[in-house]
mmCIF file of C-alpha atoms in Angstrom:
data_model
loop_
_atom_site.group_PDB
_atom_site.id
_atom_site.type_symbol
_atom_site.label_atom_id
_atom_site.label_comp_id
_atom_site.label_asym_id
_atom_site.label_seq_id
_atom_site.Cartn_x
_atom_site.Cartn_y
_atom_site.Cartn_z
ATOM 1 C CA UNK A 1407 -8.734 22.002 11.659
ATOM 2 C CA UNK A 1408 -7.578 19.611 8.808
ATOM 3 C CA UNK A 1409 -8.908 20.723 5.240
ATOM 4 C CA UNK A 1410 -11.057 18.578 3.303
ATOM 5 C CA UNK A 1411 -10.905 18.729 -0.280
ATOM 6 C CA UNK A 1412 -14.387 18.053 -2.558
ATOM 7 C CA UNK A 1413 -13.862 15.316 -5.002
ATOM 8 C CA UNK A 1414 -13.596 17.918 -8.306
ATOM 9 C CA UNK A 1415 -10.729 19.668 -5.998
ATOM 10 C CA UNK A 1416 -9.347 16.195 -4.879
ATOM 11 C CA UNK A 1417 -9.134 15.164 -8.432
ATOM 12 C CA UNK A 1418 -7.829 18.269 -9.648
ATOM 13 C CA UNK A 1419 -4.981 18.492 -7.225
ATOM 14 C CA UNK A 1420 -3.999 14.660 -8.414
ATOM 15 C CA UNK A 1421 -4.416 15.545 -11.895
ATOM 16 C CA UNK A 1422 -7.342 13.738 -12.868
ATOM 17 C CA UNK A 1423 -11.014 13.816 -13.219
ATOM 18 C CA UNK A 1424 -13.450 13.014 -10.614
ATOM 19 C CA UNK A 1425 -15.017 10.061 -12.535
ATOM 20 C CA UNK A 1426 -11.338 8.175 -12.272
ATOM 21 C CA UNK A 1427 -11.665 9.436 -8.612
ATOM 22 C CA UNK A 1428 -14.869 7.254 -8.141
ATOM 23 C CA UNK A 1429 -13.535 4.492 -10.952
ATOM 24 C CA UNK A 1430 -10.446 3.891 -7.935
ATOM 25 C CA UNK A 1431 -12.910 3.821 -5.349
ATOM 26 C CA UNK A 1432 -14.964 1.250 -6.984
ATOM 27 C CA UNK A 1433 -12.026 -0.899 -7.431
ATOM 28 C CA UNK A 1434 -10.655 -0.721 -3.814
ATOM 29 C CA UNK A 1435 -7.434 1.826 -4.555
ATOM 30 C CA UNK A 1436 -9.371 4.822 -2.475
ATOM 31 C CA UNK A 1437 -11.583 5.199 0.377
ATOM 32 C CA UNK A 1438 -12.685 8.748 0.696
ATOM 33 C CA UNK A 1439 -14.328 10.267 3.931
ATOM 34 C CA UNK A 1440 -18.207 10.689 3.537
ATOM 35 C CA UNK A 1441 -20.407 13.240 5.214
ATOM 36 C CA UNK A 1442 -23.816 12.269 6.511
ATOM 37 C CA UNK A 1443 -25.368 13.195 3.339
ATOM 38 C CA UNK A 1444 -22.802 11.287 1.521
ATOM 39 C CA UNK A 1445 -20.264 13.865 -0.017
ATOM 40 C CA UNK A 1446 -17.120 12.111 -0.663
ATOM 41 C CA UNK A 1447 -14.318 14.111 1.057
ATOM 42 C CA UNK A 1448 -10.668 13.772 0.976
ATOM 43 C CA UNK A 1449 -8.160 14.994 2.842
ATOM 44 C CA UNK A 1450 -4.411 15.902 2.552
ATOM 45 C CA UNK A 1451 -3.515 11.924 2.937
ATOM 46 C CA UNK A 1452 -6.134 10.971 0.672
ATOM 47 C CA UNK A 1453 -4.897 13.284 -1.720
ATOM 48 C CA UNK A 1454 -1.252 12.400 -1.502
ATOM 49 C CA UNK A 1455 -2.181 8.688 -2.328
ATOM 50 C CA UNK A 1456 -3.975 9.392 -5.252
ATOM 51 C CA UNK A 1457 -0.780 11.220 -6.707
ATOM 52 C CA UNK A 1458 0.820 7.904 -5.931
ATOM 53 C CA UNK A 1459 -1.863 5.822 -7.541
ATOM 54 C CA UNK A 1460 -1.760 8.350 -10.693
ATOM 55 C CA UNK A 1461 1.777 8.004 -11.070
ATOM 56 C CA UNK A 1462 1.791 4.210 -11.004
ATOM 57 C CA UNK A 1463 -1.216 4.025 -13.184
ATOM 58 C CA UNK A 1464 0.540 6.415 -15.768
ATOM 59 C CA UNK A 1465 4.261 6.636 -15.148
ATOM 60 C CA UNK A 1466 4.437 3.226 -14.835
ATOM 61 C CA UNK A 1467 1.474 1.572 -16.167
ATOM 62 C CA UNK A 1468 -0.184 -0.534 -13.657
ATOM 63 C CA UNK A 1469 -3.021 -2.519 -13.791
ATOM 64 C CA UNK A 1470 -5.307 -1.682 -10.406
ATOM 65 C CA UNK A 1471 -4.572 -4.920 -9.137
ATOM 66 C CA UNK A 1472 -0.220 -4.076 -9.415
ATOM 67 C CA UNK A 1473 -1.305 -0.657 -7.812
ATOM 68 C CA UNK A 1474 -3.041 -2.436 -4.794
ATOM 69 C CA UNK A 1475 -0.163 -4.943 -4.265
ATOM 70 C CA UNK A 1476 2.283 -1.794 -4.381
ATOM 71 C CA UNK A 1477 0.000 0.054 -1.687
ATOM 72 C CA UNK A 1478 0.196 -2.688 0.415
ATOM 73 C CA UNK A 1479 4.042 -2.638 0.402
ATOM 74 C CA UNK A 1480 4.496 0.813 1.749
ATOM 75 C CA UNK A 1481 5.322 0.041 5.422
ATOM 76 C CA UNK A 1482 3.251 1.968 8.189
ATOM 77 C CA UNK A 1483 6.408 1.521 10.270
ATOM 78 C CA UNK A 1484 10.140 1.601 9.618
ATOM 79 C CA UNK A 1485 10.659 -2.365 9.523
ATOM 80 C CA UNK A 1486 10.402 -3.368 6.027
ATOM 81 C CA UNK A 1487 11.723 -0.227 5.031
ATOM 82 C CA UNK A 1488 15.226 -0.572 6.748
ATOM 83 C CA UNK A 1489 15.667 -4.283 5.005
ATOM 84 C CA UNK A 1490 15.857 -1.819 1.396
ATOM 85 C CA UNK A 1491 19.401 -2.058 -0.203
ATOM 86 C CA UNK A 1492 21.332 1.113 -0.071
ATOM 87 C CA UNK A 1493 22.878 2.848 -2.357
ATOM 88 C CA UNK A 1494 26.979 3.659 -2.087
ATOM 89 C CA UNK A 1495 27.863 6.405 -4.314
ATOM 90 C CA UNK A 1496 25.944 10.010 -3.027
ATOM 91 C CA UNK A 1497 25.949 11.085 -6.575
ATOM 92 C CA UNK A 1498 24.093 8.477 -7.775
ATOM 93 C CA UNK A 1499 21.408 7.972 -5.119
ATOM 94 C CA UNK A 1500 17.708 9.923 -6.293
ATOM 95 C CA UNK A 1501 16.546 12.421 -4.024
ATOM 96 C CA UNK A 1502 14.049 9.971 -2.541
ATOM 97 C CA UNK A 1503 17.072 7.619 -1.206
ATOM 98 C CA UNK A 1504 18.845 10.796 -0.248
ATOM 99 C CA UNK A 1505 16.140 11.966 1.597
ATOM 100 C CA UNK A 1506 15.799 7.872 3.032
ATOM 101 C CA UNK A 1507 19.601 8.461 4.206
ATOM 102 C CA UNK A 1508 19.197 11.918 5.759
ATOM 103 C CA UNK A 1509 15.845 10.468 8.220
ATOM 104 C CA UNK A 1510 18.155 7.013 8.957
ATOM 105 C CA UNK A 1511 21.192 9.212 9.563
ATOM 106 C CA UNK A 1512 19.268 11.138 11.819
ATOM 107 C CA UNK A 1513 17.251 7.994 14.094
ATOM 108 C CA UNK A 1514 13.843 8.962 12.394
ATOM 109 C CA UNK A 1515 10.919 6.897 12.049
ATOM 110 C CA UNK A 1516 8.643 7.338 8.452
ATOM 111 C CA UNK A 1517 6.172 7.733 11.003
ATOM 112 C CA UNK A 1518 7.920 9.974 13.294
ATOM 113 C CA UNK A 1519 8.902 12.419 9.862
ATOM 114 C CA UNK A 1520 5.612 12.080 8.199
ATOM 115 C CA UNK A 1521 3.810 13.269 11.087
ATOM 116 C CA UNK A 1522 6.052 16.395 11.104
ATOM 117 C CA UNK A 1523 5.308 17.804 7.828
ATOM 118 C CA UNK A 1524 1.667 16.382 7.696
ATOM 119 C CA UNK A 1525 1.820 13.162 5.213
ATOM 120 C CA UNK A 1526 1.378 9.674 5.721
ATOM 121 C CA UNK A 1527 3.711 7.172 6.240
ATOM 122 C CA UNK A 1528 2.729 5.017 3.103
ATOM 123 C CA UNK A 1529 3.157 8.512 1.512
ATOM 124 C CA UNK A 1530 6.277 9.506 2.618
ATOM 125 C CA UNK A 1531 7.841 5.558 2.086
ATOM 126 C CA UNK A 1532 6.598 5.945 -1.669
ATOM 127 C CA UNK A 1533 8.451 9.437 -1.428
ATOM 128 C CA UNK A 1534 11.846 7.803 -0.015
ATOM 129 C CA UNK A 1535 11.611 4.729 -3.088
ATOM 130 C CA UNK A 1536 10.555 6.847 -5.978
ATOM 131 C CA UNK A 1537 11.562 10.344 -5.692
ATOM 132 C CA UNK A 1538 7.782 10.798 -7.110
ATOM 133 C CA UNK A 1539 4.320 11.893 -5.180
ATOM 134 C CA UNK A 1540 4.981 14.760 -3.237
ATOM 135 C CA UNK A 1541 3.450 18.472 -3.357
ATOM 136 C CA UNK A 1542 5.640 21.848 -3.925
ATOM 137 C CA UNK A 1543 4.858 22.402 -0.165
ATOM 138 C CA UNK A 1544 5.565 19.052 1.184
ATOM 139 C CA UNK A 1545 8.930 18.896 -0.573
ATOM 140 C CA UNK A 1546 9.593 22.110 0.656
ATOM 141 C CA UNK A 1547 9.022 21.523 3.853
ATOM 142 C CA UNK A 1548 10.618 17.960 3.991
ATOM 143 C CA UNK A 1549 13.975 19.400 2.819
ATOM 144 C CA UNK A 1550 13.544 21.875 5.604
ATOM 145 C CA UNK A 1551 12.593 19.437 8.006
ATOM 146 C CA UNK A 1552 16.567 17.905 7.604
ATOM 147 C CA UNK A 1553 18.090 21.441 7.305
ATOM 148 C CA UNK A 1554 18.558 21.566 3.761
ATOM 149 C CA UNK A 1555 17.632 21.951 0.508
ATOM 150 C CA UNK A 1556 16.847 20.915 -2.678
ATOM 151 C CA UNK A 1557 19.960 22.322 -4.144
ATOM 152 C CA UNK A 1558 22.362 20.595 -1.616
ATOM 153 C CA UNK A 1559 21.045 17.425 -2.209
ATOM 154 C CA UNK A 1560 20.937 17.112 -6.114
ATOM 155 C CA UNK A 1561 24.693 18.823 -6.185
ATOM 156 C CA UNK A 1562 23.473 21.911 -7.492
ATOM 157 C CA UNK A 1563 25.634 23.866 -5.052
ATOM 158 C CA UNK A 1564 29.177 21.722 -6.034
ATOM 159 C CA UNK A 1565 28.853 21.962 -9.833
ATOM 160 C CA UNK A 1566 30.382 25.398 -9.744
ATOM 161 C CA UNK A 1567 32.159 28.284 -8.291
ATOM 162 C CA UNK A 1568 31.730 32.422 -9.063
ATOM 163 C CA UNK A 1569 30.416 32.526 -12.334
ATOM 164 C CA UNK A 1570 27.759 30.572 -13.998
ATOM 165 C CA UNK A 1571 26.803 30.293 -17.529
ATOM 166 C CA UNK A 1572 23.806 28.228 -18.443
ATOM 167 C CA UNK A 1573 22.498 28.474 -22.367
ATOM 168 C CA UNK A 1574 18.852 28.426 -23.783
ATOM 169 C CA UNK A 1575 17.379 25.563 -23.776
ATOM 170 C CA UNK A 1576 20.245 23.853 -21.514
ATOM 171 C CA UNK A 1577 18.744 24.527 -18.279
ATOM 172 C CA UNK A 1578 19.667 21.483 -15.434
ATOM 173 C CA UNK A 1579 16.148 20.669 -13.908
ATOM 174 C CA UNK A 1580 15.142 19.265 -10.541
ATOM 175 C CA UNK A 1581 14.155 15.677 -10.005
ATOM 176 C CA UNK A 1582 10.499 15.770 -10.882
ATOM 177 C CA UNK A 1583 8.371 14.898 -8.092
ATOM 178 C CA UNK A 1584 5.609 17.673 -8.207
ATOM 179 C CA UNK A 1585 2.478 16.615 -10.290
ATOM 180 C CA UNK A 1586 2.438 19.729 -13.469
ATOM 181 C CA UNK A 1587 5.292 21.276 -11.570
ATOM 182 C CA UNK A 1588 8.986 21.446 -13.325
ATOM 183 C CA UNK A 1589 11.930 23.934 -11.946
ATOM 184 C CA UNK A 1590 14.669 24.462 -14.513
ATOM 185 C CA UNK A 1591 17.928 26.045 -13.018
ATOM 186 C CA UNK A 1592 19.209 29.002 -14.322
ATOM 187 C CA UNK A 1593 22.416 29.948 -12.132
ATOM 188 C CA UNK A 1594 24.384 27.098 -10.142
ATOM 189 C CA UNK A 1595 26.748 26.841 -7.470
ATOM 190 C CA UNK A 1596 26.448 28.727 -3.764
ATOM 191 C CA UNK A 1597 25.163 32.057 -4.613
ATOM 192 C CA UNK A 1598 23.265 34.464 -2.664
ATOM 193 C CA UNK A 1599 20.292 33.863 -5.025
ATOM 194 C CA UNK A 1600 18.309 31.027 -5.950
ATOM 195 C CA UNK A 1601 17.292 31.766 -9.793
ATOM 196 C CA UNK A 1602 14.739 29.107 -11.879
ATOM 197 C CA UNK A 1603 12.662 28.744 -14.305
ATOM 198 C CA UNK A 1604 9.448 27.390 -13.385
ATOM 199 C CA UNK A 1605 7.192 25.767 -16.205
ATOM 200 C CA UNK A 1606 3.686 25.229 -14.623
ATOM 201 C CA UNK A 1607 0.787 22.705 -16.133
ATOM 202 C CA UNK A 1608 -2.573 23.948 -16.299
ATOM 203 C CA UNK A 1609 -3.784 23.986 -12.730
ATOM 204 C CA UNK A 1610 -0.502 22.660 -11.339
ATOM 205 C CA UNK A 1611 0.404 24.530 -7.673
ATOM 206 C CA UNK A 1612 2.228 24.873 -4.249
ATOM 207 C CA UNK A 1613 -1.070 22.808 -2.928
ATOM 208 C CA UNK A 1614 -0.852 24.417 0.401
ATOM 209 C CA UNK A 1615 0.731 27.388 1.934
ATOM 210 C CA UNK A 1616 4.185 27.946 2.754
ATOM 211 C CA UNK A 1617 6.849 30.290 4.106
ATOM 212 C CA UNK A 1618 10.804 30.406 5.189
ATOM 213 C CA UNK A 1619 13.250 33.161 5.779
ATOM 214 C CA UNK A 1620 14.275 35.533 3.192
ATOM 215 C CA UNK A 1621 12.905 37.541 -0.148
ATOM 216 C CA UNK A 1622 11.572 36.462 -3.149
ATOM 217 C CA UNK A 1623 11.074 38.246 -6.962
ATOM 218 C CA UNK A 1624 9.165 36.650 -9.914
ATOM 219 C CA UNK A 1625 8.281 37.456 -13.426
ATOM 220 C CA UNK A 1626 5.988 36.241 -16.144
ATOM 221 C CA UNK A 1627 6.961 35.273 -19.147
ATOM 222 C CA UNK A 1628 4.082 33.676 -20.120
ATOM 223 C CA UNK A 1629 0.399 32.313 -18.834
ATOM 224 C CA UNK A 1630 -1.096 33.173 -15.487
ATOM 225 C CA UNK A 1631 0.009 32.785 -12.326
ATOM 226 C CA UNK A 1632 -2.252 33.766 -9.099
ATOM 227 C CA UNK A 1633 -0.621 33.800 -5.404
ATOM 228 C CA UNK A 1634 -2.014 34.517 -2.520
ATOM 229 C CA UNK A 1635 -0.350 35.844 1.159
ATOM 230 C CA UNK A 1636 -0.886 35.288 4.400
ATOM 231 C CA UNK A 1637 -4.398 33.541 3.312
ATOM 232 C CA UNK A 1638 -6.024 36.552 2.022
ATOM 233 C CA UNK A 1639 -4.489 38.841 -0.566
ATOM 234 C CA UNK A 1640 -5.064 37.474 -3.928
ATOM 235 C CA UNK A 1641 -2.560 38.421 -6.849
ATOM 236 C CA UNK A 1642 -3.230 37.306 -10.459
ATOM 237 C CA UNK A 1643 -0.342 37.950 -12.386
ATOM 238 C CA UNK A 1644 0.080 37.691 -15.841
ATOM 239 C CA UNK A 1645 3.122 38.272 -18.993
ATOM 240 C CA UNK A 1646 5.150 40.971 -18.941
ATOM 241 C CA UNK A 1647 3.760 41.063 -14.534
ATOM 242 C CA UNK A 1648 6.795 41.164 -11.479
ATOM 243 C CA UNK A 1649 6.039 40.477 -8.437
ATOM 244 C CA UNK A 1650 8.108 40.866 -4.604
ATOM 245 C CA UNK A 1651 7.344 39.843 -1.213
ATOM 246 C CA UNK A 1652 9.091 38.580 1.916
ATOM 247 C CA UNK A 1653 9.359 35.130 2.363
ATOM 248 C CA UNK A 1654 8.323 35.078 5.743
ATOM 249 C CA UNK A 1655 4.861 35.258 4.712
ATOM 250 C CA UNK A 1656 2.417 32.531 4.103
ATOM 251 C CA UNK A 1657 2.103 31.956 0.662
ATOM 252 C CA UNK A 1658 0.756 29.594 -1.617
ATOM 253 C CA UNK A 1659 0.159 29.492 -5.882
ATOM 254 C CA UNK A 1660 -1.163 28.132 -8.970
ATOM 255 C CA UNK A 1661 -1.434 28.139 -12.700
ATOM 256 C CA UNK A 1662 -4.875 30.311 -13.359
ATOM 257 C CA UNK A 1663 -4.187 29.857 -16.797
ATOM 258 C CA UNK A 1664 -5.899 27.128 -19.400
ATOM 259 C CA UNK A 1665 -2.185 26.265 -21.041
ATOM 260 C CA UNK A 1666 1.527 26.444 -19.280
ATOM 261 C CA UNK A 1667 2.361 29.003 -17.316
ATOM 262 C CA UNK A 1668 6.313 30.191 -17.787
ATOM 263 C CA UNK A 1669 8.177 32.612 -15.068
ATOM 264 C CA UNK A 1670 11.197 33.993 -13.642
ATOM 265 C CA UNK A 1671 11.527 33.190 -10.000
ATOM 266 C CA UNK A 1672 14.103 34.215 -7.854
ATOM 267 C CA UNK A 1673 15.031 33.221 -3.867
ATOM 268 C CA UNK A 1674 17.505 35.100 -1.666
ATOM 269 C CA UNK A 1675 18.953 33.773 0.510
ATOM 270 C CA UNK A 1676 19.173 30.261 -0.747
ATOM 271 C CA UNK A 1677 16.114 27.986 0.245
ATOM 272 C CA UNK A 1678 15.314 25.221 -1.944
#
């Protein structure tokens, strides 16, 4: 059965209030599910647009009308999408066009890859054009979906060979495309281990469970973090806290702290 988020947990999850929630539905931008009592609900597609409308509203300062006019643009369909320029040199292309190439290379539909990982089309388009709107979980598992990961596609892996050196401060960091969510690199090239820095907003998380081959270790460094496996062990963790667990196991996270939350997280073998 599909969740349905409340509009406080909607709005959290997009990182607003729930007042802006109704303010968009009042001007046409959303149009939530309602109960018989009339409870607005929203569910994962709903949600995913309104990190689209919150990032065009903030990141790039539209007006609601520009917002509705961009909506409207996100194809349904492949058509529109295929007349897009491309770009030529792989090292230049964002991870949204990379991804764009990868589903074209491949004979995909947005429809057909959407549908797969459990977004919408519009969502996914807006995905493909600005790098911007997804979920940790949905850009985990869109990565997966083409047999790859995050780390192939941004070059991570080529930059270098045996040993790595990275100082304070310097850390490379992952397109952002995660509302509250930024991963800062902390070893590069192929290794055995994935290493990162992870600086979490208040309330920022994976938005969904998740799981993949392999092990994982994480440490605290500051804030709160609280995870949860195979949908019913709860963990809060907090500074000085490590933490281990296999992979393989649903598992899903978020900031239970009222300010960032800083930590250590390590991935073996090699999945983002």
């Amino acid at each position: 059965m599909e969740i349905r988020y409340k509009i406080a947990e909607a709005a959290r999850m997009a990182g607003v209030s729930a007042s802006t929630l109704r303010l968009w539905e009042s001007q046409g931008l959303i149009e939530p599910i309602r109960t018989d009592s009339g409870q607005r609900l929203y569910d994962a597609g709903h949600v995913e647009r309104l990190k689209t409308i919150s990032w065009l509203r903030h990141e790039k300062g539209l007006n609601p009308a520009a917002i509705r006019e961009n909506l409207k643009l996100e194809p349904d369909a492949d058509v529109s999408d295929d007349d897009a320029p491309e770009d030529t040199e792989i090292g230049e292309i964002p991870i949204g066009k990379k991804i764009r190439r990868l589903r074209r290379e491949a004979g995909k539909t947005l429809d057909t890859v959407a549908q797969a990982i459990g977004l919408s089309a519009s969502t996914l388009s807006t995905f493909e054009r600005t790098s911007q709107g997804l979920s940790f979980k949905a850009l985990h598992e869109l990565v997966a979906h083409f047999g790859t990961t995050l780390a192939v596609l941004s070059g991570q892996e080529d930059r270098h060979t045996g040993e790595s050196l990275i100082r304070d401060g310097e850390w490379p960091t992952w397109p952002p495309s995660s509302t509250g969510v930024t991963v800062q690199i902390l070893s590069e090239g192929k290794n055995q281990m994935e290493c990162h820095r992870f600086v979490l907003a208040p309330g920022a998380s994976s938005e969904g469970a998740y799981q993949h081959p392999g092990e994982e270790f994480l440490h605290v460094l500051a804030g709160s973090l609280e995870i949860i496996l195979d949908g019913d062990q709860f963990f809060e963790l907090g500074p000085g806290d490590s933490f281990y667990f296999e992979s393989r196991r649903p598992h899903s996270w978020r900031n239970a702290f009222d300010g960032e939350t800083v930590l250590i997280w390590v991935n073996t073998p090699p999945t983002f």
